[in-house]
Amino acid sequence: SFSPIVKYNADGEFLSSDQIKEGVSVTPVARIPMLDGLVSSGAFKIFVKESGGWKSELVFDVNTLIYVSKKEFDTTGKFGNVKFSYEFKTNVYPIGDLIFTSEDEKRVGFEVNLDQKVSFGGRNLDEGEKVIPGTDFEFGLTFATQSNPSFFSGDFILDFSVVDSSGVVHHHESHDGSQTSKPVVLAYTLTGADFTSGEVTFLFEVRNSQGVHTVKKSVHFLEQQMVASHIEFEKGKIRLGDSFVVSMQPASLKDLHTVEPFSATHASKRSFAMDISSLEGKVYLSVPSENDGSSSKYTFKTQIPATLDFVGGSVISFRFVGSSGDSVKLQAFDVSSNELYDDASPLQFSVSTELHLSNVQEQPTTKEFTYGSVIPFKFQIQDVLSGSFVSTGEKSKVEIVLRSGDVNPFESLRKELGLIKGVYETSLEVDVNTVQGSAVIAIVASNPDGQDIPIYVEGQKNVVGYPVNIGGEIKVESNTYSTSTNDAPKTAFVVTFSISCNGKSLDNARLVGSVFSQNGAQSSPVVLHGKELVKVPVAAGSSSVYSFSFTLPHDKAASGNYKIDFIREVDLARAQATKESEVKPLLSVSVSHKQVSESGLWVRMEFLLVLGLLASLVFVSNQKKLFHQKSA
């Protein structure tokens, strides 16, 4: 994949804008970075042509790694838009020739020399400083071409416009260059009464009989607080599927108690948005404004979607959306008290629902489940008040939750349901991490703020819940190993095992192991470096095989039985939550070990090699002595 970058060189510098000074000769150049970050190194043939008939080939420069046009493009007399068309050709094995094209447009006109002065209350503002209503602007303009470095008159029209962040033109004036006898000076005072907050653009355009050929902008940021006033909407009984209409009047806040509504004159050209969010501020629906130009009020119309997002309480807020796409939040203003709202409660509304399971196709049909069992679920959720079938929406979800115990229920399984064509569906596997014993499987819906939404049994007012019992005999197959010779620096203990229930392998068990030394009926934790070897994580490998290992110094690994208790992390968490003092292991494995003897073959291999070398040296030395004796 290729992503060409095209630029234009003029007098040794690349153009920084779309404007080219008339009379300047420019050289098109191209660079072709690949998606992998590399740069094409001459594998392309590139051609360029201009809409007026000029054309050239770009050749690869090995020093700069860019393609450079063989010919310059002379802009003399070419006022207005100039369109360049590029063709890129390369050969890619085994596809063959690849050709792709692109277009680029520039504007040939005057270079504008702009001398501007920005002040407020007699104080000159620094460049980039934010402006406020009452700011004075003064612009002095002269122009230049390649052949004429400075002029202010000629056969052209200068248009001056002031545009706010919504794209509304607040001021426009034109000056005939043929009637100008001195440098142009333009002045404007920013009233701010009907300006939206954000960028204020002072636009200078020069045109001739063929159209605009020169554009210059001076952009400043207007800091002005905007509010939403006269907010009206229905707060009565709202149900899923109902039409929901809100109106408000945007305004600027002159002081803490006085608002100045925006004019109806420009209302249809401006855009606002209403956000509907959870009480904690999670937005799940944005509604664009409507305005026919007859009033300064804006209307927001939507239908309450049949989703869990809207179940319960919601709150509305407003944004101004500028012509650039940037948004500015509007604070809510209470016209009855001439104050900003202290909180969002007046902007809240609630949707009444009563959610039931409907069209249940799959659900638990027995109470007894063993590890490895798979429980299918398939159903719809219907709001009986509106008759609507309810989906999750953008921020909400529906989950299957298994909670164990009656007094202090403990959650050991949770799985989110998928929604396919309006039907909730999933399969819940009773994995080995599920707490054993009595439990309840619940269907839990939650809104964007994580608050539970009750789901009732179809046709009943009972909350959905399936009493179950989780059990089954867990079978263990294990292998053990411990070091039996002292050619290793330490004694290693290794246990590998697999677990199953009713012939089904149990994967992904989250286990910890605790090591105990047994002395008859007594057992005590094994200590290493002053710490007990307890609650050490168990490694889960492939093919449902688990492994656990530890090492001890030879003199600390006494003969006898070592018992390793494997406990599920979920059981430890449950014991902590329910304040249980004893946690039973899921399984235990014993390792019978005979302490490595310090006698016998205690010599290390390195020492044996040294002895071998010494023996060889002694043998060679004896042979040399024998040779000398025979020679004598």
Short mmCIF file of N, CA and C in Angstrom, two decimals, residues 78-167:
data_model
loop_
_atom_site.label_atom_id
_atom_site.label_comp_id
_atom_site.label_asym_id
_atom_site.label_seq_id
_atom_site.Cartn_x
_atom_site.Cartn_y
_atom_site.Cartn_z
N LYS A 78 -1.23 33.46 -14.08
CA LYS A 78 -2.22 32.38 -13.86
C LYS A 78 -2.97 32.62 -12.54
N PHE A 79 -3.76 33.67 -12.48
CA PHE A 79 -4.52 33.96 -11.26
C PHE A 79 -5.69 32.98 -11.12
N GLY A 80 -5.91 32.51 -9.89
CA GLY A 80 -7.03 31.60 -9.62
C GLY A 80 -6.56 30.21 -9.24
N ASN A 81 -7.48 29.26 -9.29
CA ASN A 81 -7.18 27.88 -8.87
C ASN A 81 -6.41 27.15 -9.97
N VAL A 82 -5.41 26.40 -9.55
CA VAL A 82 -4.61 25.58 -10.45
C VAL A 82 -4.69 24.14 -9.97
N LYS A 83 -5.10 23.24 -10.86
CA LYS A 83 -5.28 21.83 -10.47
C LYS A 83 -4.17 20.98 -11.09
N PHE A 84 -3.51 20.20 -10.22
CA PHE A 84 -2.46 19.27 -10.65
C PHE A 84 -2.99 17.84 -10.55
N SER A 85 -2.74 17.06 -11.60
CA SER A 85 -3.13 15.64 -11.61
C SER A 85 -1.87 14.79 -11.66
N TYR A 86 -1.79 13.79 -10.76
CA TYR A 86 -0.61 12.94 -10.64
C TYR A 86 -0.96 11.50 -11.00
N GLU A 87 -0.02 10.83 -11.68
CA GLU A 87 -0.15 9.41 -11.97
C GLU A 87 1.09 8.69 -11.42
N PHE A 88 0.84 7.69 -10.60
CA PHE A 88 1.92 6.91 -9.99
C PHE A 88 1.86 5.49 -10.56
N LYS A 89 2.99 5.03 -11.10
CA LYS A 89 3.02 3.71 -11.72
C LYS A 89 4.19 2.91 -11.15
N THR A 90 3.93 1.64 -10.79
CA THR A 90 4.98 0.75 -10.30
C THR A 90 4.63 -0.68 -10.66
N ASN A 91 5.59 -1.57 -10.50
CA ASN A 91 5.36 -2.98 -10.80
C ASN A 91 5.55 -3.78 -9.52
N VAL A 92 4.54 -4.56 -9.17
CA VAL A 92 4.58 -5.36 -7.95
C VAL A 92 4.45 -6.83 -8.33
N TYR A 93 5.45 -7.60 -7.97
CA TYR A 93 5.41 -9.04 -8.25
C TYR A 93 4.52 -9.75 -7.22
N PRO A 94 3.68 -10.68 -7.59
CA PRO A 94 3.41 -11.19 -8.94
C PRO A 94 2.19 -10.52 -9.58
N ILE A 95 1.74 -9.39 -9.03
CA ILE A 95 0.53 -8.76 -9.52
C ILE A 95 0.75 -8.13 -10.89
N GLY A 96 1.90 -7.45 -11.06
CA GLY A 96 2.16 -6.75 -12.29
C GLY A 96 2.12 -5.24 -12.08
N ASP A 97 1.78 -4.50 -13.14
CA ASP A 97 1.76 -3.04 -13.07
C ASP A 97 0.60 -2.56 -12.21
N LEU A 98 0.91 -1.59 -11.32
CA LEU A 98 -0.11 -0.92 -10.53
C LEU A 98 -0.06 0.56 -10.86
N ILE A 99 -1.25 1.14 -11.10
CA ILE A 99 -1.33 2.57 -11.40
C ILE A 99 -2.40 3.18 -10.50
N PHE A 100 -2.02 4.27 -9.82
CA PHE A 100 -3.03 5.00 -9.06
C PHE A 100 -2.78 6.49 -9.25
N THR A 101 -3.85 7.26 -9.05
CA THR A 101 -3.79 8.69 -9.34
C THR A 101 -4.23 9.50 -8.13
N SER A 102 -3.86 10.77 -8.13
CA SER A 102 -4.32 11.70 -7.11
C SER A 102 -4.34 13.10 -7.70
N GLU A 103 -5.09 13.99 -7.06
CA GLU A 103 -5.18 15.36 -7.53
C GLU A 103 -4.88 16.32 -6.39
N ASP A 104 -4.37 17.48 -6.75
CA ASP A 104 -4.05 18.50 -5.77
C ASP A 104 -4.37 19.86 -6.37
N GLU A 105 -4.80 20.78 -5.52
CA GLU A 105 -5.19 22.09 -6.02
C GLU A 105 -4.52 23.20 -5.23
N LYS A 106 -4.03 24.19 -5.94
CA LYS A 106 -3.42 25.36 -5.32
C LYS A 106 -4.11 26.62 -5.88
N ARG A 107 -3.80 27.74 -5.23
CA ARG A 107 -4.41 28.99 -5.63
C ARG A 107 -3.31 30.01 -5.90
N VAL A 108 -3.30 30.59 -7.10
CA VAL A 108 -2.29 31.58 -7.49
C VAL A 108 -2.90 32.97 -7.35
N GLY A 109 -2.21 33.83 -6.60
CA GLY A 109 -2.75 35.17 -6.40
C GLY A 109 -1.72 36.08 -5.76
N PHE A 110 -2.23 37.02 -4.94
CA PHE A 110 -1.34 37.99 -4.28
C PHE A 110 -0.79 37.40 -2.98
N GLU A 111 0.38 37.85 -2.62
CA GLU A 111 0.87 37.66 -1.26
C GLU A 111 0.33 38.83 -0.44
N VAL A 112 -0.31 38.54 0.69
CA VAL A 112 -0.94 39.58 1.50
C VAL A 112 -0.04 39.88 2.69
N ASN A 113 0.35 41.14 2.81
CA ASN A 113 1.11 41.59 3.96
C ASN A 113 0.12 42.26 4.92
N LEU A 114 -0.10 41.62 6.06
CA LEU A 114 -1.14 42.06 6.99
C LEU A 114 -0.51 42.62 8.25
N ASP A 115 -0.82 43.87 8.53
CA ASP A 115 -0.36 44.52 9.76
C ASP A 115 -1.59 44.72 10.63
N GLN A 116 -1.66 43.98 11.76
CA GLN A 116 -2.87 44.05 12.57
C GLN A 116 -2.59 44.56 13.98
N LYS A 117 -3.59 45.23 14.53
CA LYS A 117 -3.52 45.74 15.88
C LYS A 117 -4.81 45.34 16.59
N VAL A 118 -4.66 44.69 17.75
CA VAL A 118 -5.81 44.23 18.53
C VAL A 118 -5.72 44.87 19.91
N SER A 119 -6.79 45.54 20.32
CA SER A 119 -6.75 46.23 21.61
C SER A 119 -8.10 46.16 22.31
N PHE A 120 -8.04 46.33 23.62
CA PHE A 120 -9.26 46.39 24.41
C PHE A 120 -9.06 47.43 25.51
N GLY A 121 -9.95 48.42 25.54
CA GLY A 121 -9.85 49.47 26.56
C GLY A 121 -8.54 50.22 26.50
N GLY A 122 -7.98 50.36 25.31
CA GLY A 122 -6.72 51.08 25.16
C GLY A 122 -5.48 50.23 25.35
N ARG A 123 -5.64 48.96 25.74
CA ARG A 123 -4.48 48.07 25.93
C ARG A 123 -4.32 47.15 24.74
N ASN A 124 -3.12 47.12 24.19
CA ASN A 124 -2.85 46.21 23.07
C ASN A 124 -2.75 44.78 23.59
N LEU A 125 -3.44 43.87 22.89
CA LEU A 125 -3.43 42.46 23.29
C LEU A 125 -2.27 41.74 22.62
N ASP A 126 -1.73 40.77 23.33
CA ASP A 126 -0.64 39.96 22.79
C ASP A 126 -1.19 38.99 21.74
N GLU A 127 -0.30 38.55 20.87
CA GLU A 127 -0.70 37.58 19.85
C GLU A 127 -1.15 36.28 20.53
N GLY A 128 -2.31 35.76 20.12
CA GLY A 128 -2.85 34.53 20.68
C GLY A 128 -3.70 34.75 21.91
N GLU A 129 -3.75 35.96 22.45
CA GLU A 129 -4.55 36.24 23.63
C GLU A 129 -6.04 36.18 23.27
N LYS A 130 -6.84 35.60 24.14
CA LYS A 130 -8.28 35.49 23.88
C LYS A 130 -8.92 36.87 23.88
N VAL A 131 -9.97 37.00 23.05
CA VAL A 131 -10.66 38.28 22.95
C VAL A 131 -12.06 38.14 23.56
N ILE A 132 -12.64 39.29 23.90
CA ILE A 132 -13.98 39.35 24.48
C ILE A 132 -14.76 40.45 23.77
N PRO A 133 -16.09 40.47 23.94
CA PRO A 133 -16.86 41.56 23.32
C PRO A 133 -16.31 42.92 23.72
N GLY A 134 -16.24 43.82 22.73
CA GLY A 134 -15.68 45.14 22.96
C GLY A 134 -14.26 45.28 22.47
N THR A 135 -13.65 44.21 21.97
CA THR A 135 -12.29 44.25 21.46
C THR A 135 -12.26 44.98 20.10
N ASP A 136 -11.26 45.84 19.91
CA ASP A 136 -11.10 46.59 18.66
C ASP A 136 -10.01 45.94 17.81
N PHE A 137 -10.29 45.88 16.50
CA PHE A 137 -9.35 45.30 15.54
C PHE A 137 -9.06 46.33 14.45
N GLU A 138 -7.80 46.41 14.05
CA GLU A 138 -7.42 47.28 12.94
C GLU A 138 -6.42 46.54 12.07
N PHE A 139 -6.69 46.51 10.75
CA PHE A 139 -5.87 45.74 9.82
C PHE A 139 -5.38 46.67 8.70
N GLY A 140 -4.07 46.70 8.47
CA GLY A 140 -3.49 47.40 7.33
C GLY A 140 -3.00 46.38 6.33
N LEU A 141 -3.40 46.57 5.04
CA LEU A 141 -3.08 45.57 4.03
C LEU A 141 -2.33 46.17 2.86
N THR A 142 -1.29 45.47 2.42
CA THR A 142 -0.64 45.71 1.14
C THR A 142 -0.45 44.36 0.48
N PHE A 143 -0.15 44.38 -0.83
CA PHE A 143 -0.08 43.13 -1.59
C PHE A 143 1.25 43.06 -2.34
N ALA A 144 1.56 41.84 -2.80
CA ALA A 144 2.81 41.65 -3.54
C ALA A 144 2.65 40.51 -4.54
N THR A 145 3.35 40.66 -5.67
CA THR A 145 3.54 39.55 -6.61
C THR A 145 5.05 39.41 -6.81
N GLN A 146 5.45 38.45 -7.63
CA GLN A 146 6.88 38.26 -7.84
C GLN A 146 7.51 39.47 -8.52
N SER A 147 6.74 40.12 -9.36
CA SER A 147 7.29 41.26 -10.10
C SER A 147 7.03 42.60 -9.43
N ASN A 148 6.10 42.64 -8.48
CA ASN A 148 5.75 43.89 -7.80
C ASN A 148 5.73 43.63 -6.29
N PRO A 149 6.78 44.02 -5.57
CA PRO A 149 6.92 43.64 -4.16
C PRO A 149 5.96 44.34 -3.20
N SER A 150 5.32 45.43 -3.62
CA SER A 150 4.40 46.10 -2.70
C SER A 150 3.46 47.02 -3.47
N PHE A 151 2.15 46.79 -3.32
CA PHE A 151 1.17 47.66 -3.94
C PHE A 151 -0.14 47.55 -3.16
N PHE A 152 -1.04 48.49 -3.38
CA PHE A 152 -2.32 48.49 -2.68
C PHE A 152 -3.50 48.79 -3.61
N SER A 153 -3.22 49.07 -4.87
CA SER A 153 -4.28 49.36 -5.82
C SER A 153 -4.10 48.52 -7.07
N GLY A 154 -5.16 48.41 -7.85
CA GLY A 154 -5.09 47.64 -9.08
C GLY A 154 -6.47 47.18 -9.50
N ASP A 155 -6.49 46.31 -10.52
CA ASP A 155 -7.76 45.82 -11.06
C ASP A 155 -8.23 44.60 -10.25
N PHE A 156 -8.72 44.87 -9.05
CA PHE A 156 -9.19 43.79 -8.19
C PHE A 156 -10.20 44.35 -7.18
N ILE A 157 -10.93 43.44 -6.54
CA ILE A 157 -11.88 43.78 -5.48
C ILE A 157 -11.42 43.07 -4.21
N LEU A 158 -11.34 43.82 -3.11
CA LEU A 158 -11.01 43.24 -1.80
C LEU A 158 -12.29 43.11 -0.98
N ASP A 159 -12.59 41.87 -0.56
CA ASP A 159 -13.75 41.60 0.30
C ASP A 159 -13.26 41.31 1.71
N PHE A 160 -13.90 41.97 2.68
CA PHE A 160 -13.55 41.80 4.09
C PHE A 160 -14.78 41.29 4.83
N SER A 161 -14.64 40.11 5.51
CA SER A 161 -15.77 39.51 6.23
C SER A 161 -15.35 39.13 7.63
N VAL A 162 -16.32 39.20 8.56
CA VAL A 162 -16.11 38.76 9.94
C VAL A 162 -17.06 37.59 10.18
N VAL A 163 -16.48 36.42 10.52
CA VAL A 163 -17.26 35.18 10.62
C VAL A 163 -17.08 34.57 12.00
N ASP A 164 -18.20 34.16 12.63
CA ASP A 164 -18.07 33.55 13.96
C ASP A 164 -17.89 32.04 13.83
N SER A 165 -17.81 31.35 14.96
CA SER A 165 -17.49 29.92 14.98
C SER A 165 -18.60 29.04 14.40
N SER A 166 -19.79 29.61 14.21
CA SER A 166 -20.88 28.83 13.60
C SER A 166 -20.92 29.01 12.09
N GLY A 167 -20.05 29.85 11.56
CA GLY A 167 -20.03 30.11 10.13
C GLY A 167 -20.90 31.29 9.72
#
